[in-house]
Short mmCIF file of C-alpha atoms and ligand atoms in Angstrom, two decimals:
data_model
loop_
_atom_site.label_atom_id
_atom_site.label_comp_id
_atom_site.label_asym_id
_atom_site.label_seq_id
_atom_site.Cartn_x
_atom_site.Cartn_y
_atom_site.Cartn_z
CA UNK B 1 45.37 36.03 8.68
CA UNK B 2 44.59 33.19 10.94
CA UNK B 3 47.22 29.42 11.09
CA UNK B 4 45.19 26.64 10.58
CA UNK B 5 47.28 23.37 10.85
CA UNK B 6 46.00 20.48 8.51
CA UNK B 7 48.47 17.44 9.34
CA UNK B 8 48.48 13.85 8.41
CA UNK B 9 48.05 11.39 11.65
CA UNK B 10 50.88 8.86 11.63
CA UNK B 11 51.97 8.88 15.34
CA UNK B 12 50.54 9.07 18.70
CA UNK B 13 51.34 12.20 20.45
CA UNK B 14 54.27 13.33 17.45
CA UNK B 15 51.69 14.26 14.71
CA UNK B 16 49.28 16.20 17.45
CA UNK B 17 52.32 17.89 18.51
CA UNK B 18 53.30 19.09 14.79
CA UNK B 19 49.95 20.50 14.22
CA UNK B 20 49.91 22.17 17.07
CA UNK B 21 53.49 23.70 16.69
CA UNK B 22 52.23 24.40 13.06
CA UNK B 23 48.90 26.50 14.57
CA UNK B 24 51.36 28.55 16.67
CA UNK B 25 51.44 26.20 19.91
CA UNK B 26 49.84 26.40 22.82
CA UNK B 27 51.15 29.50 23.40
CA UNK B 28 49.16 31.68 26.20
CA UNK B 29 48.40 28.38 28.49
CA UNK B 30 50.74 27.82 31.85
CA UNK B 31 51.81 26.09 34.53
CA UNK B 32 48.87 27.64 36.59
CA UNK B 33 46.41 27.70 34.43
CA UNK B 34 43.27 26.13 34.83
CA UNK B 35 42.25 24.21 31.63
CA UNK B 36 39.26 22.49 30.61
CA UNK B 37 39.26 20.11 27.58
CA UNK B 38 35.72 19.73 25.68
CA UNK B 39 35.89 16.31 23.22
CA UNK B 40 32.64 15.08 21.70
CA UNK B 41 31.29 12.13 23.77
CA UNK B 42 27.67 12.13 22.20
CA UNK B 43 26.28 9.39 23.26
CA UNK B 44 27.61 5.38 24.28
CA UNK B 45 25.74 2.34 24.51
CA UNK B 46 26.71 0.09 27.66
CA UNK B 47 27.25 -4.01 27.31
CA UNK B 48 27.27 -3.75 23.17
CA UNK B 49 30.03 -2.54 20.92
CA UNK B 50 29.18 0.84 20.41
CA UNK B 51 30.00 1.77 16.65
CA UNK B 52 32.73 5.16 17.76
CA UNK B 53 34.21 5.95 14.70
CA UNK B 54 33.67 9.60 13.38
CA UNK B 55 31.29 9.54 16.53
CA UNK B 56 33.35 10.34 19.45
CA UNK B 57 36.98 11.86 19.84
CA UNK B 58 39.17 9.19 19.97
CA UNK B 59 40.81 8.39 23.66
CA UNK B 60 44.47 8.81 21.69
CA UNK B 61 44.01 12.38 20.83
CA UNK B 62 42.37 13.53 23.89
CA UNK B 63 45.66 11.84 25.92
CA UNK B 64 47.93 13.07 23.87
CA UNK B 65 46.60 16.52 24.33
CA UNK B 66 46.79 16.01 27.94
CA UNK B 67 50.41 14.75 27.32
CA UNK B 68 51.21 17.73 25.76
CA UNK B 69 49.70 19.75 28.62
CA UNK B 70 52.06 18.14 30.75
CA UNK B 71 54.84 19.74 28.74
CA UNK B 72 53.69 22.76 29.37
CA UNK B 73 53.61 22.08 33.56
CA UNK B 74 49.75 22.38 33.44
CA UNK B 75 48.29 20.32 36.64
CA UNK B 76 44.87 21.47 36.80
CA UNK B 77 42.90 19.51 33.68
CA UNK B 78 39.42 18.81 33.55
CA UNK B 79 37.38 17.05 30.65
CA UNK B 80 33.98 18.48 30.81
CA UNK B 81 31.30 16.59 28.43
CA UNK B 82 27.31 16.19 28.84
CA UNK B 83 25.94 13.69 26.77
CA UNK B 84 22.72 12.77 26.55
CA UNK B 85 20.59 10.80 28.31
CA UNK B 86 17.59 8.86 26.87
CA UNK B 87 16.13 6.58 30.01
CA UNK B 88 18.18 6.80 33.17
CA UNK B 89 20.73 4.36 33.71
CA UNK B 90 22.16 3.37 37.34
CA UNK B 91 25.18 5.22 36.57
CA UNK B 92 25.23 8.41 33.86
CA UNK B 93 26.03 7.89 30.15
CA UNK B 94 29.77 9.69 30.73
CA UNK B 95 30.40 7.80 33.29
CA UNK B 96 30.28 4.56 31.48
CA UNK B 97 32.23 6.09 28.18
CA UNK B 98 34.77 6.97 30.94
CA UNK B 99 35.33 3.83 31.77
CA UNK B 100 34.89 2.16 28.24
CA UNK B 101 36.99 4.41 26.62
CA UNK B 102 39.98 4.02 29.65
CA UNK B 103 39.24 8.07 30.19
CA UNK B 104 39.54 7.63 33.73
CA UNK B 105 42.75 5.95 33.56
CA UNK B 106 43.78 9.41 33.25
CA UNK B 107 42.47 10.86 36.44
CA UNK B 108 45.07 8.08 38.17
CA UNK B 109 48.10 8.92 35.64
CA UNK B 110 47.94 12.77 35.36
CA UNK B 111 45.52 13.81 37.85
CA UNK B 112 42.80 14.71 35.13
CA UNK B 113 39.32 15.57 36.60
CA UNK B 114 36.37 14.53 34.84
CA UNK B 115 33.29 16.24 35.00
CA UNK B 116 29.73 14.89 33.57
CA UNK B 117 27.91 18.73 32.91
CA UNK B 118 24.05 17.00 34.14
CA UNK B 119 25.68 16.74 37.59
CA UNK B 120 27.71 20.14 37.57
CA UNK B 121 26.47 23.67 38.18
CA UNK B 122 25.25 26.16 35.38
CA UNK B 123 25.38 29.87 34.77
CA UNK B 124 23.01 31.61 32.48
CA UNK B 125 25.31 33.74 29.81
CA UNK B 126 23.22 35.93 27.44
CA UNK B 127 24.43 36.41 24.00
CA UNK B 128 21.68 39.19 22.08
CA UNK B 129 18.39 37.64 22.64
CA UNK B 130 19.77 34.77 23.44
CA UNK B 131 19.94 33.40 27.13
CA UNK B 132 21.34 30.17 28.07
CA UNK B 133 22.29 27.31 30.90
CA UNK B 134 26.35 27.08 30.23
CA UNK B 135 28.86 24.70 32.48
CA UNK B 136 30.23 26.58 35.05
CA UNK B 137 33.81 24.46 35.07
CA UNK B 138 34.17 25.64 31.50
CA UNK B 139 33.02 29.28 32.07
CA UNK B 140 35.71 29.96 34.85
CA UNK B 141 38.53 27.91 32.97
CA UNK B 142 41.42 29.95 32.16
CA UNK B 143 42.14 27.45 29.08
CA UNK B 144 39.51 25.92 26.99
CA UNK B 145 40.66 23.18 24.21
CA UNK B 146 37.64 22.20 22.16
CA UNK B 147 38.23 18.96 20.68
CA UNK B 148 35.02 18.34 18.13
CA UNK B 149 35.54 15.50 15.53
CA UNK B 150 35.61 15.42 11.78
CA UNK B 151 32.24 14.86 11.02
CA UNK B 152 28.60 15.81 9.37
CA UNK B 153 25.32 16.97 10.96
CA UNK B 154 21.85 16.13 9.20
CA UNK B 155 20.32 18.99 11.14
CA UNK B 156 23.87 21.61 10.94
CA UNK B 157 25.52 20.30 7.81
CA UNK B 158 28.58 19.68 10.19
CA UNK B 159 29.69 19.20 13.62
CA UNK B 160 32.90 20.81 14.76
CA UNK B 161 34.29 23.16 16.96
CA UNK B 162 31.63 26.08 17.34
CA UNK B 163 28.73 22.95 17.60
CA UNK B 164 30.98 20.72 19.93
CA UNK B 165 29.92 23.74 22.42
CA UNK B 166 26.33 22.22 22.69
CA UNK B 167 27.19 19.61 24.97
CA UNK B 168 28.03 21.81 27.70
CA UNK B 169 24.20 23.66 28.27
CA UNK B 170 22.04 22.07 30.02
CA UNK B 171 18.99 19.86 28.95
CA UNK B 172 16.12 22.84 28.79
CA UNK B 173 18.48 25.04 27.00
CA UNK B 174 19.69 22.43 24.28
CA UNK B 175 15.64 22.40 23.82
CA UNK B 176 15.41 26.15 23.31
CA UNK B 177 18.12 25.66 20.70
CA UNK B 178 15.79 23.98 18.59
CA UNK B 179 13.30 26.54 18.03
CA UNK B 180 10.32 26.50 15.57
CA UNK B 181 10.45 29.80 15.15
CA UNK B 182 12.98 29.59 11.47
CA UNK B 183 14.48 33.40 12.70
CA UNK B 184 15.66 31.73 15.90
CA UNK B 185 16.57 28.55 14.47
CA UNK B 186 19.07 25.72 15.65
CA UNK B 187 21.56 27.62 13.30
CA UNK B 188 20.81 31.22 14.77
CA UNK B 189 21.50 29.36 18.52
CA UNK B 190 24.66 27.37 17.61
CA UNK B 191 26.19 30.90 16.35
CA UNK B 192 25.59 32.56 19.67
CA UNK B 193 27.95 29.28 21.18
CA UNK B 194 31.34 31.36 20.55
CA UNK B 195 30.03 34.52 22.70
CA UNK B 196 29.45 32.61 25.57
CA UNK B 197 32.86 30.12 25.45
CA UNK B 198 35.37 31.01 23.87
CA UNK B 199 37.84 28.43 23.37
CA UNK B 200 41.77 29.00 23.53
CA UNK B 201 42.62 26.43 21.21
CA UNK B 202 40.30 24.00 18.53
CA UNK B 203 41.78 20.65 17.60
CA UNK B 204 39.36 18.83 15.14
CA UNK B 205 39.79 15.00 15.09
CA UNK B 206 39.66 13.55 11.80
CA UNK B 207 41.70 10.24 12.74
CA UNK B 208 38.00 9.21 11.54
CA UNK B 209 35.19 10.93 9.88
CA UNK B 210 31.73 10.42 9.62
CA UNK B 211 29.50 11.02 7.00
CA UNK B 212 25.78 11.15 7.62
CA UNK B 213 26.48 11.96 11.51
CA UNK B 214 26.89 12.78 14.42
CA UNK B 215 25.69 9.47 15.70
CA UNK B 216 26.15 5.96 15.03
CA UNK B 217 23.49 5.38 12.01
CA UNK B 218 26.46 7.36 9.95
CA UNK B 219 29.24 5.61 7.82
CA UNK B 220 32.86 6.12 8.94
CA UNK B 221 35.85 6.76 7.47
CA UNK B 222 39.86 6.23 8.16
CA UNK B 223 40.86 9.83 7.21
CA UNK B 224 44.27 10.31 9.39
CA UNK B 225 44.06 14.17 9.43
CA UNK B 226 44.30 16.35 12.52
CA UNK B 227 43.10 20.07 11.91
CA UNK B 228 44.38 22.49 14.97
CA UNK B 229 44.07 26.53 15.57
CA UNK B 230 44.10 29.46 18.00
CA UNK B 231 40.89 30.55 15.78
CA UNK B 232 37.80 28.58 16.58
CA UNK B 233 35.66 30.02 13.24
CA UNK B 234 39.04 29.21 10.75
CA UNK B 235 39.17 25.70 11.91
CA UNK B 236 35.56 25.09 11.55
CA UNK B 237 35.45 26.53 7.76
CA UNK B 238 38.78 24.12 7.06
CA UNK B 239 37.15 21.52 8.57
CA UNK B 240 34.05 22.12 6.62
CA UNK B 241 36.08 22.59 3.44
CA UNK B 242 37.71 18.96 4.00
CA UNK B 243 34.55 17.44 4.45
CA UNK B 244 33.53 18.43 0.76
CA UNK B 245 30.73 21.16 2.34
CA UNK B 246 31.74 24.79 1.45
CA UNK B 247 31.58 26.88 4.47
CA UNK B 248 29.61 29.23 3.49
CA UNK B 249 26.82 26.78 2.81
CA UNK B 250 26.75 26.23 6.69
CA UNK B 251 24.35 28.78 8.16
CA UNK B 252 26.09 28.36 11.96
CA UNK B 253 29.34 29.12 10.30
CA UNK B 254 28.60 32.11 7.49
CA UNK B 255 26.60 33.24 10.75
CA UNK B 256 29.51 33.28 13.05
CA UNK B 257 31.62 34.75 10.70
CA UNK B 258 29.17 37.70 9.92
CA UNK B 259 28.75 38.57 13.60
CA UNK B 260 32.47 38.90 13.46
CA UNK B 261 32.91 41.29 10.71
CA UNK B 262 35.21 38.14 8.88
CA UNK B 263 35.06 36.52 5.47
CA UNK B 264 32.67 33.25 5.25
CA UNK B 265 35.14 32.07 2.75
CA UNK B 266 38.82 31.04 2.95
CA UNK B 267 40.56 34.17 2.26
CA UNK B 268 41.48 34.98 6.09
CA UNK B 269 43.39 31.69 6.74
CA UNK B 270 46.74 30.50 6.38
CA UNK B 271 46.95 26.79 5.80
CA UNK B 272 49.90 25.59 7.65
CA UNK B 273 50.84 21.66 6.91
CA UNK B 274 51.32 18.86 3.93
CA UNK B 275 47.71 18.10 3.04
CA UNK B 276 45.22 19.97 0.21
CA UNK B 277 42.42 20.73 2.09
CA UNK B 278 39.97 20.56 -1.09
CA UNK B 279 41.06 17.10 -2.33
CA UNK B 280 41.83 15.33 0.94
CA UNK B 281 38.93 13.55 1.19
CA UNK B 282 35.89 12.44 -0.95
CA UNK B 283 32.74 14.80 -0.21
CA UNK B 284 31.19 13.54 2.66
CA UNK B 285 26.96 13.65 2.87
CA UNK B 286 25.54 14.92 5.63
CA UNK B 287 22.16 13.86 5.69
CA UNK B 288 20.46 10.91 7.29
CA UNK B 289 17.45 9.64 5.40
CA UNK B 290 15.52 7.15 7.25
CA UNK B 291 12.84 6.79 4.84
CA UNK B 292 15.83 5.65 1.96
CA UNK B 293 17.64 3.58 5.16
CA UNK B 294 14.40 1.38 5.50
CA UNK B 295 13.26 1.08 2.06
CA UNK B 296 17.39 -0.26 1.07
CA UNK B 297 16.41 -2.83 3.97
CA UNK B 298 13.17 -3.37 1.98
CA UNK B 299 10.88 -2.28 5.06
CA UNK B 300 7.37 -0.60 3.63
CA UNK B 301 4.14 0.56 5.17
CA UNK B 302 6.02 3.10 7.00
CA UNK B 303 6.80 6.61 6.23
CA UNK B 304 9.05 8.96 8.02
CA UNK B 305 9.42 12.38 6.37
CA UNK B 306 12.92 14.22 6.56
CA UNK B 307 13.73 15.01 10.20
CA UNK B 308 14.13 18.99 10.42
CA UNK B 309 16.32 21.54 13.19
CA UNK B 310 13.27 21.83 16.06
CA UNK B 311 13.69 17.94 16.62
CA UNK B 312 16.05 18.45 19.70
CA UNK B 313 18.47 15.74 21.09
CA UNK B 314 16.45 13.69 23.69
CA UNK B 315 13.32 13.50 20.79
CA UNK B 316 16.61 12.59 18.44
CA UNK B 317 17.73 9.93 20.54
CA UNK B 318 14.28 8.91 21.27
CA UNK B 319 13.84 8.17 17.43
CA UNK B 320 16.65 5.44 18.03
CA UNK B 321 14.22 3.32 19.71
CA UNK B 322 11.74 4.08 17.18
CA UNK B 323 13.19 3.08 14.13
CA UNK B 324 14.96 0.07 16.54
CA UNK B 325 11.27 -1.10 16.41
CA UNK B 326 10.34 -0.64 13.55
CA UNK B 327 13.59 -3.24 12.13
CA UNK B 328 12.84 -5.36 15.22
CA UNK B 329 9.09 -5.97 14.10
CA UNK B 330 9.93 -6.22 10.99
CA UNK B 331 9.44 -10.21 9.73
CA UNK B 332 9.09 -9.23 5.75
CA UNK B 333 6.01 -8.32 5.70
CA UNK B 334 4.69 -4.47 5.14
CA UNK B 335 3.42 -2.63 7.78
CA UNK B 336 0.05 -1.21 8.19
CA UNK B 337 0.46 2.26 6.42
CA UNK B 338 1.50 4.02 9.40
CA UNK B 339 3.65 7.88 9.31
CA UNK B 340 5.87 8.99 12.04
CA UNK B 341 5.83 12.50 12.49
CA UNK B 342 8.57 14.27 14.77
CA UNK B 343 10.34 17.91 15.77
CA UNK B 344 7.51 20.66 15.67
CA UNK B 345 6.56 21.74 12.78
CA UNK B 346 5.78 18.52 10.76
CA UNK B 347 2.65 18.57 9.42
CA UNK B 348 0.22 15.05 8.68
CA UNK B 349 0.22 13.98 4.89
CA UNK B 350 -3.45 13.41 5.02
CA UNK B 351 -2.78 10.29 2.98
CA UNK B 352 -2.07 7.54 5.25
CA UNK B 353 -4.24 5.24 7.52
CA UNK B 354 -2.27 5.45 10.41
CA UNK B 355 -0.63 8.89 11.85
CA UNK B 356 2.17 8.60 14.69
CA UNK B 357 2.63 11.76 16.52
CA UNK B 358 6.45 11.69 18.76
CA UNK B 359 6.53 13.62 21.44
CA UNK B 360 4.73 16.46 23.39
CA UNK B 361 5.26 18.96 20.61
CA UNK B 362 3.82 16.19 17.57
CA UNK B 363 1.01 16.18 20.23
CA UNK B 364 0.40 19.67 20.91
CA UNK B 365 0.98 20.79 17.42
CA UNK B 366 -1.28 18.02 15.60
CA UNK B 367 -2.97 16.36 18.38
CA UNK B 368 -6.51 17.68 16.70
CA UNK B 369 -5.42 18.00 12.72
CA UNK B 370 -8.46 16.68 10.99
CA UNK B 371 -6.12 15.83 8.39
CA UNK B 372 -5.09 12.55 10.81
CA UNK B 373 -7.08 9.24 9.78
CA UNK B 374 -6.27 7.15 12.63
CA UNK B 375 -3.86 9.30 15.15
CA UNK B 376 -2.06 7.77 18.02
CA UNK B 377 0.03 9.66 20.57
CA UNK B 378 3.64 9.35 22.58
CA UNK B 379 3.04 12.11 24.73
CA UNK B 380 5.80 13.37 27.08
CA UNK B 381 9.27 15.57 26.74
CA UNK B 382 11.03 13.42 26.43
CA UNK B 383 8.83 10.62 24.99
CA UNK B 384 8.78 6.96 27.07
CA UNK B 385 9.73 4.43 25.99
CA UNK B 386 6.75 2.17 27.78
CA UNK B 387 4.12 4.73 25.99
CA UNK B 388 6.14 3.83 22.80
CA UNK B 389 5.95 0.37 23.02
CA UNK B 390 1.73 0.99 23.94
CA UNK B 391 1.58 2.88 20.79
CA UNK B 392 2.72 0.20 18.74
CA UNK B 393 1.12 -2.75 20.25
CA UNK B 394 -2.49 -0.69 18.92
CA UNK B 395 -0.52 -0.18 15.14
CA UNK B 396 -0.45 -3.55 14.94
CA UNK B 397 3.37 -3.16 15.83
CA UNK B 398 4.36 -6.74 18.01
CA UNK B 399 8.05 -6.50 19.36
CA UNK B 400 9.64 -8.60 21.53
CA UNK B 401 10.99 -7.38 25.11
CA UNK B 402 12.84 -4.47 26.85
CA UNK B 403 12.90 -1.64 24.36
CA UNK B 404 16.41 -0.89 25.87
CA UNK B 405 17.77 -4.08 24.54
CA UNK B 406 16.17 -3.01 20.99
CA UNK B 407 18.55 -0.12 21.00
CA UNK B 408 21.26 -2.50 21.65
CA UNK B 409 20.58 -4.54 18.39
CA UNK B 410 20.75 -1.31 16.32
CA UNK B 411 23.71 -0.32 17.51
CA UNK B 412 25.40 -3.73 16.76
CA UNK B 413 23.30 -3.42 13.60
CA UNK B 414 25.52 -0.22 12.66
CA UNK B 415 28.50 -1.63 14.00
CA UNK B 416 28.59 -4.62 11.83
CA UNK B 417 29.88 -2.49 8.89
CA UNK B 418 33.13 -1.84 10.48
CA UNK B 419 34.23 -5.28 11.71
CA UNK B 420 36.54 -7.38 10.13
CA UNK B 421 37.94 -4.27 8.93
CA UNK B 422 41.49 -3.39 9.93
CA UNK B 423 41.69 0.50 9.78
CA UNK B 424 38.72 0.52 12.20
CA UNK B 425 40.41 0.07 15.11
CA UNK B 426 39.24 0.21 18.89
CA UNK B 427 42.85 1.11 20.57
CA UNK B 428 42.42 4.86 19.55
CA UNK B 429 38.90 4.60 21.47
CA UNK B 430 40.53 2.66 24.48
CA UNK B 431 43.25 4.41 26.82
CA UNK B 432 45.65 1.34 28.20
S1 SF4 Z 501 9.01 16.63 22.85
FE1 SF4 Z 501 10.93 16.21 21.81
S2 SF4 Z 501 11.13 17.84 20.29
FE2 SF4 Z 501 9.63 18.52 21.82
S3 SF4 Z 501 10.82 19.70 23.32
FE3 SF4 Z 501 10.62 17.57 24.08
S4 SF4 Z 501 12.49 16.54 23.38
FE4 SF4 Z 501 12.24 18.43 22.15
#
């Protein structure tokens, strides 16, 4: 049987210490070891208020565990994260979370390294038939503490501790994960993830959870639960339990398990702690719907059919500034029947005047489909956003300045739903 600890948040540092007694402790790290900490940074937004709830692992946790590393005499600590990067900015998208979120506060006060995985070197770890870019800092660690958050995945079902792992590959290899090929799907790559790191210890952050993630466009909860084990696959199907998804229902997870020779259900774990993992919370959804997001803000003339797994992260990001222009041209009146297909497998309706193909793989995939009335292209991998604006200045598309800012008014767009509201609060996301 594996511990899993399910505990109520009420205290910094106290209640992550009781769940991780409860899981068994710490137990094989040590003064010497060398431990890297992976928390889910996946994406920020400089000069706006970037919506973090049930986005990011709050700063409170992630000191706290380096608190309790202390305990333990650990001095060698390293946060390793890679997030995403759409358009380059002067400095790289961790670097600026690290300094929003106080993060490198703890490089002066413990000694804590941090280390953005775009600027670190890679090994390639194969795992069957499938090979990889991984972090090296993580690969050589002696101590790995994945620390995913509480939240859903429109493309995974759910985001946790075996998909936190994502963020350490590099940029080609997250692209392989999203294969068109449906046997070698997003699912089949994100259960390879535990063969190639393994982590020591899996503390899911649930202080907030996020339905419709991972990113922003979601809606956030105050949950207050910390989920902690030595078993990376048991937390995961808790944490999917909690969420209201059954964890069999999540092909990464039943996956995992398999490989392992374990249960996909419940019957291997030992729930250590006060709460009832199946009524904790209210079911959380995990799917994003753009199409239903614009047509509750009453946008039409636009269609966007249901993103699917081969749209990888930079194209996912990229559709940010896409729908950003979309609500930013939008003055009330409909737009000029135009579809926006994505990922690579979408295929044209053959219905509507105006076909919008994202990306090099739209391009190569449906770049000559007689099906397409009027086609127009973003070429590139990952799409521009000059080539972007282009396209829609010839659908008729008018928007106003620096697509960058664009992506700044969506953001405070989904922010707005939290403010003025006092259990969404920005000290767990700030270290002080
Ligand atoms: S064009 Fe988009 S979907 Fe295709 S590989 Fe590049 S980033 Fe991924």
């Amino acid at each position: 049987m594996y511990d899993v600890a399910v505990v109520k948040y009420e205290k910094p540092f106290e209640s992550l210490k009781k769940a991780v007694d409860l899981a068994g402790s710490l137990g094989d790290v040590s003064a010497g070891s060398k431990v890297v900490i992976k928390p889910n940074i996946c994406g920020w937004d400089e000069g706006v208020d970037f919506p973090k709830y049930g986005v990011l692992t709050t700063a409170r946790l992630i000191e706290d565990v380096v608190i309790l590393l202390g305990e333990y005499g650990v001095k060698d600590i390293t946060i390793v994260e890679g997030v995403t990067e759409s358009e380059k900015e002067s400095e790289s998208l961790l670097q600026l979370a690290a300094k929003g979120m106080g993060l490198d506060i703890l490089s002066g006060r413990y000694g804590v390294k941090i280390i953005d995985v775009h600027k670190a070197p890679f090994t390639k770890v194969t795992a069957g038939n499938v090979r990889l870019s991984v972090n090296t800092n993580i690969l050589d660690a002696d101590y790995v503490i994945d620390m995913p958050v509480l939240k859903t995945h429109g493309q995974a079902l759910v985001s946790l501790g075996i998909k936190n792992l994502k963020g350490v590959l590099n940029m080609a290899s997250r692209k392989v994960c999203h294969n068109a090929d449906q046997s070698i799907d997003l699912n089949y790559h994100i259960s390879k993830f535990p063969e190639m790191v393994s982590p020591s210890f899996t503390i899911i952050d649930g202080i907030y959870t996020l339905e419709r993630g991972p990113l922003p466009s979601g809606r956030a909860h105050r949950s207050n639960i910390i989920i902690a084990s030595k078993d990376l696959i048991s937390a995961d199907k808790v944490g999917a339990t909690i969420l209201g998804i059954d964890p069999q229902t999540v092909p990464h997870i039943t996956l995992v398990a398999t490989n392992k020779g374990r249960p996909t259900d419940l019957r291997d774990i030992n729930i250590r702690g006060e709460i009832d993992i199946k009524t904790a919370l209210k079911p959380h959804e995990s799917a994003f719907n753009i199409q239903l997001f614009l047509e509750r803000l009453g946008i039409k003339g636009v269609t966007f059919p249901k993103i699917d797994r081969t749209l990888c992260t930079y194209c996912a990001y990229f559709m940010d500034y896409v729908v950003s222009g979309i609500l930013m041209a939008s003055m009330g009146k409909p737009f000029d029947d135009i579809e926006i297909l994505t990922g690579k497998i979408m295929e044209p309706s053959g219905v509507h005047k105006h076909t919008l193909l994202v990306g090099q793989c739209q391009v190569k995939k449906n770049g000559k489909n007689p099906l397409i009335n009027h086609r127009m292209e973003i070429r590139g991998c990952p799409p521009s956003n000059k080539d972007l604006v282009e396209a829609y200045k010839e659908l008729g598309v008018e928007l106003p300045g620096n697509p960058l800012a664009w992506g700044k008014t969506v953001t405070e767009f989904f922010m707005r739903q939290y403010i003025g509201r006092p259990e969404f609060d920005e000290a767990f996301f700030k270290i002080r």
